Amino acid sequence: MPRALYPGSFDPITYGHIDIARRARRLFDELIVGVFANPNKQTLFSLEERKELVEQALREEGLTDVKVIGYDGLLIECAKELRVEAIIRGLRVNSDFDYEFQIALTNRDLDSRVETVFLMTSREYVFLSSSMVKEIKRFGGDVSRFVPRVVEEALERKLQETIGRERR
Ligand code: ADP
C-alpha cells in the first residue's frame, strides 16, 4: 500500500498545487497533504488558515479522500511518523530544480527509505505560484483562473484586514 506525503507552504493553495495532488493521488493508494510551518518564509496566512484552505479547496475540487495535516517540524521526521514511502514535489521551471535536488538528496541522507518523487507541472500552470497570486490580488487583479473560489474569498478578506490595519 504505497503512501505519499505532498508537503508545502500552500500560502495559499493554487490550481498548480491541486493538479499535482490530483495526479499524485492516481499513483499512490493514499495521499496526505502536509501544510508546513516554514521558518524561512513569512506567510500571509497562518498555518491553521492554510490548512483549512487546503481542506476546503480539495473538497471543492472533488479530492475528498486526500488527508490534510499541519506540521511544525522537519519534513523527513513527518514522513517517518506517517510511514510514507514517498515525498511528492512539483517541478515548474529550472530554478525549482537546484533547490529541490538539494533537499531531496539531503532527505535521502537522513532516511534512505523515503523516495522523493517529482511530478512535472502541467503546461497551464508553469508560471503559477502562490506569490504571483498574492501579488495580482494586492493590485486588484482577477485570480479566479488560478485559485478555487474559497481561496479567492480568503484572499479578499485578508487583504481587507491588512488595509484596515494599515489605516489604523
Ligand atoms: P514550499 O515552500 O515547500 O516550496 P509551495 O507551496 O511553494 O511550498 O510549493 C509546494 C510544492 O508544490 C513544491 O514542490 C512546488 O514546486 C509545487 N508547486 C507549486 N506551484 C506549482 C505549480 N504551479 N505547478 C507544479 N508544482 C507546483
PDB file of C-alpha atoms and ligand atoms in Angstrom:
ATOM      1  CA  MET A   1       0.000   0.000   0.000  1.00  0.00           C
ATOM      2  CA  PRO A   2       2.327   2.832  -1.101  1.00  0.00           C
ATOM      3  CA  ARG A   3       1.514   6.098   0.633  1.00  0.00           C
ATOM      4  CA  ALA A   4       2.808   9.539  -0.199  1.00  0.00           C
ATOM      5  CA  LEU A   5       3.181  12.896   1.500  1.00  0.00           C
ATOM      6  CA  TYR A   6       2.869  16.096  -0.540  1.00  0.00           C
ATOM      7  CA  PRO A   7       4.427  18.850   1.584  1.00  0.00           C
ATOM      8  CA  GLY A   8       4.467  22.592   1.056  1.00  0.00           C
ATOM      9  CA  SER A   9       3.710  26.028   2.389  1.00  0.00           C
ATOM     10  CA  PHE A  10       0.459  26.373   0.413  1.00  0.00           C
ATOM     11  CA  ASP A  11       0.269  30.126   1.118  1.00  0.00           C
ATOM     12  CA  PRO A  12      -2.334  29.837  -0.370  1.00  0.00           C
ATOM     13  CA  ILE A  13      -3.112  26.655  -2.310  1.00  0.00           C
ATOM     14  CA  THR A  14      -3.441  27.177  -6.101  1.00  0.00           C
ATOM     15  CA  TYR A  15      -4.675  25.123  -9.049  1.00  0.00           C
ATOM     16  CA  GLY A  16      -0.990  24.243  -9.673  1.00  0.00           C
ATOM     17  CA  HIS A  17      -0.829  22.505  -6.270  1.00  0.00           C
ATOM     18  CA  ILE A  18      -4.208  20.855  -6.820  1.00  0.00           C
ATOM     19  CA  ASP A  19      -3.098  19.490 -10.199  1.00  0.00           C
ATOM     20  CA  ILE A  20      -0.042  17.861  -8.567  1.00  0.00           C
ATOM     21  CA  ALA A  21      -2.215  16.441  -5.747  1.00  0.00           C
ATOM     22  CA  ARG A  22      -4.716  15.003  -8.216  1.00  0.00           C
ATOM     23  CA  ARG A  23      -2.005  13.318 -10.289  1.00  0.00           C
ATOM     24  CA  ALA A  24      -0.155  12.018  -7.204  1.00  0.00           C
ATOM     25  CA  ARG A  25      -3.406  10.566  -5.890  1.00  0.00           C
ATOM     26  CA  ARG A  26      -3.632   8.407  -9.019  1.00  0.00           C
ATOM     27  CA  LEU A  27      -0.154   6.985  -8.384  1.00  0.00           C
ATOM     28  CA  PHE A  28      -0.478   6.183  -4.690  1.00  0.00           C
ATOM     29  CA  ASP A  29      -3.038   4.346  -2.596  1.00  0.00           C
ATOM     30  CA  GLU A  30      -3.049   7.119  -0.062  1.00  0.00           C
ATOM     31  CA  LEU A  31      -2.054  10.772  -0.313  1.00  0.00           C
ATOM     32  CA  ILE A  32      -1.509  13.110   2.596  1.00  0.00           C
ATOM     33  CA  VAL A  33      -1.013  16.827   2.018  1.00  0.00           C
ATOM     34  CA  GLY A  34       1.291  18.307   4.663  1.00  0.00           C
ATOM     35  CA  VAL A  35       0.955  22.013   5.316  1.00  0.00           C
ATOM     36  CA  PHE A  36       4.262  23.079   6.831  1.00  0.00           C
ATOM     37  CA  ALA A  37       5.332  25.892   9.099  1.00  0.00           C
ATOM     38  CA  ASN A  38       8.373  27.257   7.256  1.00  0.00           C
ATOM     39  CA  PRO A  39      10.644  29.404   9.467  1.00  0.00           C
ATOM     40  CA  ASN A  40      12.344  30.813   6.333  1.00  0.00           C
ATOM     41  CA  LYS A  41       9.128  32.099   4.819  1.00  0.00           C
ATOM     42  CA  GLN A  42       6.923  34.913   6.086  1.00  0.00           C
ATOM     43  CA  THR A  43       3.462  33.637   5.226  1.00  0.00           C
ATOM     44  CA  LEU A  44       0.325  35.693   4.584  1.00  0.00           C
ATOM     45  CA  PHE A  45      -1.932  33.046   6.129  1.00  0.00           C
ATOM     46  CA  SER A  46      -1.327  31.276   9.455  1.00  0.00           C
ATOM     47  CA  LEU A  47      -0.635  27.547   9.490  1.00  0.00           C
ATOM     48  CA  GLU A  48      -4.195  26.857  10.648  1.00  0.00           C
ATOM     49  CA  GLU A  49      -5.674  29.100   7.919  1.00  0.00           C
ATOM     50  CA  ARG A  50      -3.533  27.492   5.209  1.00  0.00           C
ATOM     51  CA  LYS A  51      -4.531  24.016   6.346  1.00  0.00           C
ATOM     52  CA  GLU A  52      -8.213  24.932   6.387  1.00  0.00           C
ATOM     53  CA  LEU A  53      -7.971  26.416   2.885  1.00  0.00           C
ATOM     54  CA  VAL A  54      -6.255  23.273   1.575  1.00  0.00           C
ATOM     55  CA  GLU A  55      -9.042  21.137   3.081  1.00  0.00           C
ATOM     56  CA  GLN A  56     -11.784  23.309   1.605  1.00  0.00           C
ATOM     57  CA  ALA A  57     -10.121  23.639  -1.803  1.00  0.00           C
ATOM     58  CA  LEU A  58      -9.504  19.886  -2.143  1.00  0.00           C
ATOM     59  CA  ARG A  59     -13.104  19.199  -1.166  1.00  0.00           C
ATOM     60  CA  GLU A  60     -14.342  21.751  -3.701  1.00  0.00           C
ATOM     61  CA  GLU A  61     -12.200  20.026  -6.352  1.00  0.00           C
ATOM     62  CA  GLY A  62     -13.542  16.553  -5.536  1.00  0.00           C
ATOM     63  CA  LEU A  63     -10.365  15.251  -3.862  1.00  0.00           C
ATOM     64  CA  THR A  64     -12.292  14.114  -0.822  1.00  0.00           C
ATOM     65  CA  ASP A  65     -10.087  11.156   0.119  1.00  0.00           C
ATOM     66  CA  VAL A  66      -6.894  13.195   0.482  1.00  0.00           C
ATOM     67  CA  LYS A  67      -5.942  13.738   4.124  1.00  0.00           C
ATOM     68  CA  VAL A  68      -4.576  17.122   5.191  1.00  0.00           C
ATOM     69  CA  ILE A  69      -2.298  17.712   8.167  1.00  0.00           C
ATOM     70  CA  GLY A  70      -0.465  20.708   9.603  1.00  0.00           C
ATOM     71  CA  TYR A  71       3.145  20.156  10.699  1.00  0.00           C
ATOM     72  CA  ASP A  72       5.642  22.330  12.513  1.00  0.00           C
ATOM     73  CA  GLY A  73       8.923  20.474  12.171  1.00  0.00           C
ATOM     74  CA  LEU A  74      11.323  18.681   9.876  1.00  0.00           C
ATOM     75  CA  LEU A  75       9.868  17.173   6.686  1.00  0.00           C
ATOM     76  CA  ILE A  76      11.717  13.874   6.998  1.00  0.00           C
ATOM     77  CA  GLU A  77      10.500  13.432  10.591  1.00  0.00           C
ATOM     78  CA  CYS A  78       6.939  13.965   9.411  1.00  0.00           C
ATOM     79  CA  ALA A  79       7.450  11.412   6.617  1.00  0.00           C
ATOM     80  CA  LYS A  80       8.771   8.898   9.149  1.00  0.00           C
ATOM     81  CA  GLU A  81       5.918   9.487  11.593  1.00  0.00           C
ATOM     82  CA  LEU A  82       3.359   8.979   8.825  1.00  0.00           C
ATOM     83  CA  ARG A  83       5.285   5.944   7.466  1.00  0.00           C
ATOM     84  CA  VAL A  84       5.069   7.147   3.879  1.00  0.00           C
ATOM     85  CA  GLU A  85       7.141   5.617   1.095  1.00  0.00           C
ATOM     86  CA  ALA A  86       7.385   8.812  -0.914  1.00  0.00           C
ATOM     87  CA  ILE A  87       7.515  12.585  -0.744  1.00  0.00           C
ATOM     88  CA  ILE A  88       5.898  14.335  -3.705  1.00  0.00           C
ATOM     89  CA  ARG A  89       7.208  17.616  -5.086  1.00  0.00           C
ATOM     90  CA  GLY A  90       6.167  19.591  -8.137  1.00  0.00           C
ATOM     91  CA  LEU A  91       8.643  20.962 -10.675  1.00  0.00           C
ATOM     92  CA  ARG A  92       7.897  24.029 -12.735  1.00  0.00           C
ATOM     93  CA  VAL A  93      10.959  25.814 -14.047  1.00  0.00           C
ATOM     94  CA  ASN A  94      14.721  25.425 -13.979  1.00  0.00           C
ATOM     95  CA  SER A  95      15.017  27.430 -10.807  1.00  0.00           C
ATOM     96  CA  ASP A  96      12.906  24.901  -8.876  1.00  0.00           C
ATOM     97  CA  PHE A  97      15.330  22.150  -9.817  1.00  0.00           C
ATOM     98  CA  ASP A  98      18.511  23.156  -7.934  1.00  0.00           C
ATOM     99  CA  TYR A  99      16.612  23.768  -4.726  1.00  0.00           C
ATOM    100  CA  GLU A 100      14.570  20.583  -4.951  1.00  0.00           C
ATOM    101  CA  PHE A 101      17.625  18.498  -5.889  1.00  0.00           C
ATOM    102  CA  GLN A 102      19.453  19.657  -2.741  1.00  0.00           C
ATOM    103  CA  ILE A 103      16.513  18.984  -0.440  1.00  0.00           C
ATOM    104  CA  ALA A 104      15.794  15.574  -1.968  1.00  0.00           C
ATOM    105  CA  LEU A 105      19.408  14.421  -1.567  1.00  0.00           C
ATOM    106  CA  THR A 106      19.563  15.731   1.993  1.00  0.00           C
ATOM    107  CA  ASN A 107      16.356  13.934   2.859  1.00  0.00           C
ATOM    108  CA  ARG A 108      17.740  10.735   1.377  1.00  0.00           C
ATOM    109  CA  ASP A 109      20.842  11.108   3.574  1.00  0.00           C
ATOM    110  CA  LEU A 110      18.567  11.488   6.568  1.00  0.00           C
ATOM    111  CA  ASP A 111      16.417   8.479   5.676  1.00  0.00           C
ATOM    112  CA  SER A 112      17.117   6.404   2.573  1.00  0.00           C
ATOM    113  CA  ARG A 113      13.786   4.572   2.781  1.00  0.00           C
ATOM    114  CA  VAL A 114      11.812   7.639   1.718  1.00  0.00           C
ATOM    115  CA  GLU A 115      11.979   8.446  -2.002  1.00  0.00           C
ATOM    116  CA  THR A 116      11.271  11.898  -3.394  1.00  0.00           C
ATOM    117  CA  VAL A 117       9.061  11.736  -6.464  1.00  0.00           C
ATOM    118  CA  PHE A 118       8.875  14.738  -8.792  1.00  0.00           C
ATOM    119  CA  LEU A 119       5.866  15.457 -10.924  1.00  0.00           C
ATOM    120  CA  MET A 120       6.270  17.896 -13.781  1.00  0.00           C
ATOM    121  CA  THR A 121       3.811  20.766 -13.780  1.00  0.00           C
ATOM    122  CA  SER A 122       1.062  20.901 -16.372  1.00  0.00           C
ATOM    123  CA  ARG A 123       1.575  23.371 -19.205  1.00  0.00           C
ATOM    124  CA  GLU A 124      -1.073  25.812 -17.983  1.00  0.00           C
ATOM    125  CA  TYR A 125       0.490  26.087 -14.506  1.00  0.00           C
ATOM    126  CA  VAL A 126       4.164  26.562 -15.418  1.00  0.00           C
ATOM    127  CA  PHE A 127       4.208  30.160 -14.218  1.00  0.00           C
ATOM    128  CA  LEU A 128       1.696  29.806 -11.405  1.00  0.00           C
ATOM    129  CA  SER A 129       2.862  30.321  -7.826  1.00  0.00           C
ATOM    130  CA  SER A 130       1.270  31.389  -4.550  1.00  0.00           C
ATOM    131  CA  SER A 131       3.424  34.560  -4.588  1.00  0.00           C
ATOM    132  CA  MET A 132       2.142  35.503  -8.019  1.00  0.00           C
ATOM    133  CA  VAL A 133      -1.474  35.052  -6.922  1.00  0.00           C
ATOM    134  CA  LYS A 134      -0.914  37.263  -3.843  1.00  0.00           C
ATOM    135  CA  GLU A 135       0.722  39.941  -5.941  1.00  0.00           C
ATOM    136  CA  ILE A 136      -2.062  40.003  -8.527  1.00  0.00           C
ATOM    137  CA  LYS A 137      -4.682  40.166  -5.788  1.00  0.00           C
ATOM    138  CA  ARG A 138      -2.873  43.013  -3.994  1.00  0.00           C
ATOM    139  CA  PHE A 139      -3.106  45.082  -7.161  1.00  0.00           C
ATOM    140  CA  GLY A 140      -6.791  44.322  -7.563  1.00  0.00           C
ATOM    141  CA  GLY A 141      -6.429  41.734 -10.326  1.00  0.00           C
ATOM    142  CA  ASP A 142      -8.625  38.736 -11.036  1.00  0.00           C
ATOM    143  CA  VAL A 143      -7.216  35.478  -9.665  1.00  0.00           C
ATOM    144  CA  SER A 144     -10.192  33.233 -10.382  1.00  0.00           C
ATOM    145  CA  ARG A 145      -8.237  31.339 -13.060  1.00  0.00           C
ATOM    146  CA  PHE A 146      -5.527  30.432 -10.558  1.00  0.00           C
ATOM    147  CA  VAL A 147      -7.268  29.520  -7.291  1.00  0.00           C
ATOM    148  CA  PRO A 148     -10.591  27.992  -6.178  1.00  0.00           C
ATOM    149  CA  ARG A 149     -13.354  30.298  -5.009  1.00  0.00           C
ATOM    150  CA  VAL A 150     -12.763  29.676  -1.271  1.00  0.00           C
ATOM    151  CA  VAL A 151      -9.170  30.808  -1.664  1.00  0.00           C
ATOM    152  CA  GLU A 152     -10.162  33.879  -3.626  1.00  0.00           C
ATOM    153  CA  GLU A 153     -12.600  34.859  -0.873  1.00  0.00           C
ATOM    154  CA  ALA A 154      -9.986  34.267   1.838  1.00  0.00           C
ATOM    155  CA  LEU A 155      -7.515  36.472  -0.050  1.00  0.00           C
ATOM    156  CA  GLU A 156     -10.156  39.174  -0.297  1.00  0.00           C
ATOM    157  CA  ARG A 157     -10.788  39.055   3.466  1.00  0.00           C
ATOM    158  CA  LYS A 158      -7.075  39.002   4.298  1.00  0.00           C
ATOM    159  CA  LEU A 159      -6.454  41.982   2.076  1.00  0.00           C
ATOM    160  CA  GLN A 160      -9.261  43.966   3.732  1.00  0.00           C
ATOM    161  CA  GLU A 161      -7.823  43.126   7.170  1.00  0.00           C
ATOM    162  CA  THR A 162      -4.363  44.276   6.104  1.00  0.00           C
ATOM    163  CA  ILE A 163      -5.685  47.517   4.634  1.00  0.00           C
ATOM    164  CA  GLY A 164      -7.765  48.095   7.796  1.00  0.00           C
ATOM    165  CA  ARG A 165      -4.698  47.575   9.994  1.00  0.00           C
ATOM    166  CA  GLU A 166      -2.586  49.925   7.884  1.00  0.00           C
ATOM    167  CA  ARG A 167      -5.228  52.690   8.186  1.00  0.00           C
ATOM    168  CA  ARG A 168      -5.463  52.383  11.967  1.00  0.00           C
TER     169      ARG A 168
HETATM  170  P1  ADP B   1       7.421  25.230  -0.476  1.00  0.00           P
HETATM  171  O1  ADP B   1       7.634  26.415   0.419  1.00  0.00           O
HETATM  172  O2  ADP B   1       7.611  23.927   0.242  1.00  0.00           O
HETATM  173  O3  ADP B   1       8.144  25.284  -1.780  1.00  0.00           O
HETATM  174  P2  ADP B   1       4.981  25.726  -2.020  1.00  0.00           P
HETATM  175  O4  ADP B   1       3.589  25.816  -1.512  1.00  0.00           O
HETATM  176  O5  ADP B   1       5.571  26.921  -2.675  1.00  0.00           O
HETATM  177  O6  ADP B   1       5.841  25.248  -0.778  1.00  0.00           O
HETATM  178  O7  ADP B   1       5.105  24.506  -3.033  1.00  0.00           O
HETATM  179  C1  ADP B   1       4.819  23.186  -2.650  1.00  0.00           C
HETATM  180  C2  ADP B   1       5.161  22.254  -3.787  1.00  0.00           C
HETATM  181  O8  ADP B   1       4.254  22.466  -4.867  1.00  0.00           O
HETATM  182  C3  ADP B   1       6.568  22.451  -4.374  1.00  0.00           C
HETATM  183  O9  ADP B   1       7.089  21.193  -4.745  1.00  0.00           O
HETATM  184  C4  ADP B   1       6.317  23.315  -5.590  1.00  0.00           C
HETATM  185  O10 ADP B   1       7.316  23.145  -6.573  1.00  0.00           O
HETATM  186  C5  ADP B   1       4.969  22.746  -6.047  1.00  0.00           C
HETATM  187  N1  ADP B   1       4.233  23.718  -6.845  1.00  0.00           N
HETATM  188  C6  ADP B   1       3.826  24.962  -6.522  1.00  0.00           C
HETATM  189  N2  ADP B   1       3.182  25.560  -7.549  1.00  0.00           N
HETATM  190  C7  ADP B   1       3.192  24.653  -8.580  1.00  0.00           C
HETATM  191  C8  ADP B   1       2.732  24.658  -9.929  1.00  0.00           C
HETATM  192  N3  ADP B   1       2.138  25.729 -10.458  1.00  0.00           N
HETATM  193  N4  ADP B   1       2.912  23.543 -10.672  1.00  0.00           N
HETATM  194  C9  ADP B   1       3.555  22.471 -10.149  1.00  0.00           C
HETATM  195  N5  ADP B   1       4.029  22.403  -8.887  1.00  0.00           N
HETATM  196  C10 ADP B   1       3.857  23.474  -8.117  1.00  0.00           C
END
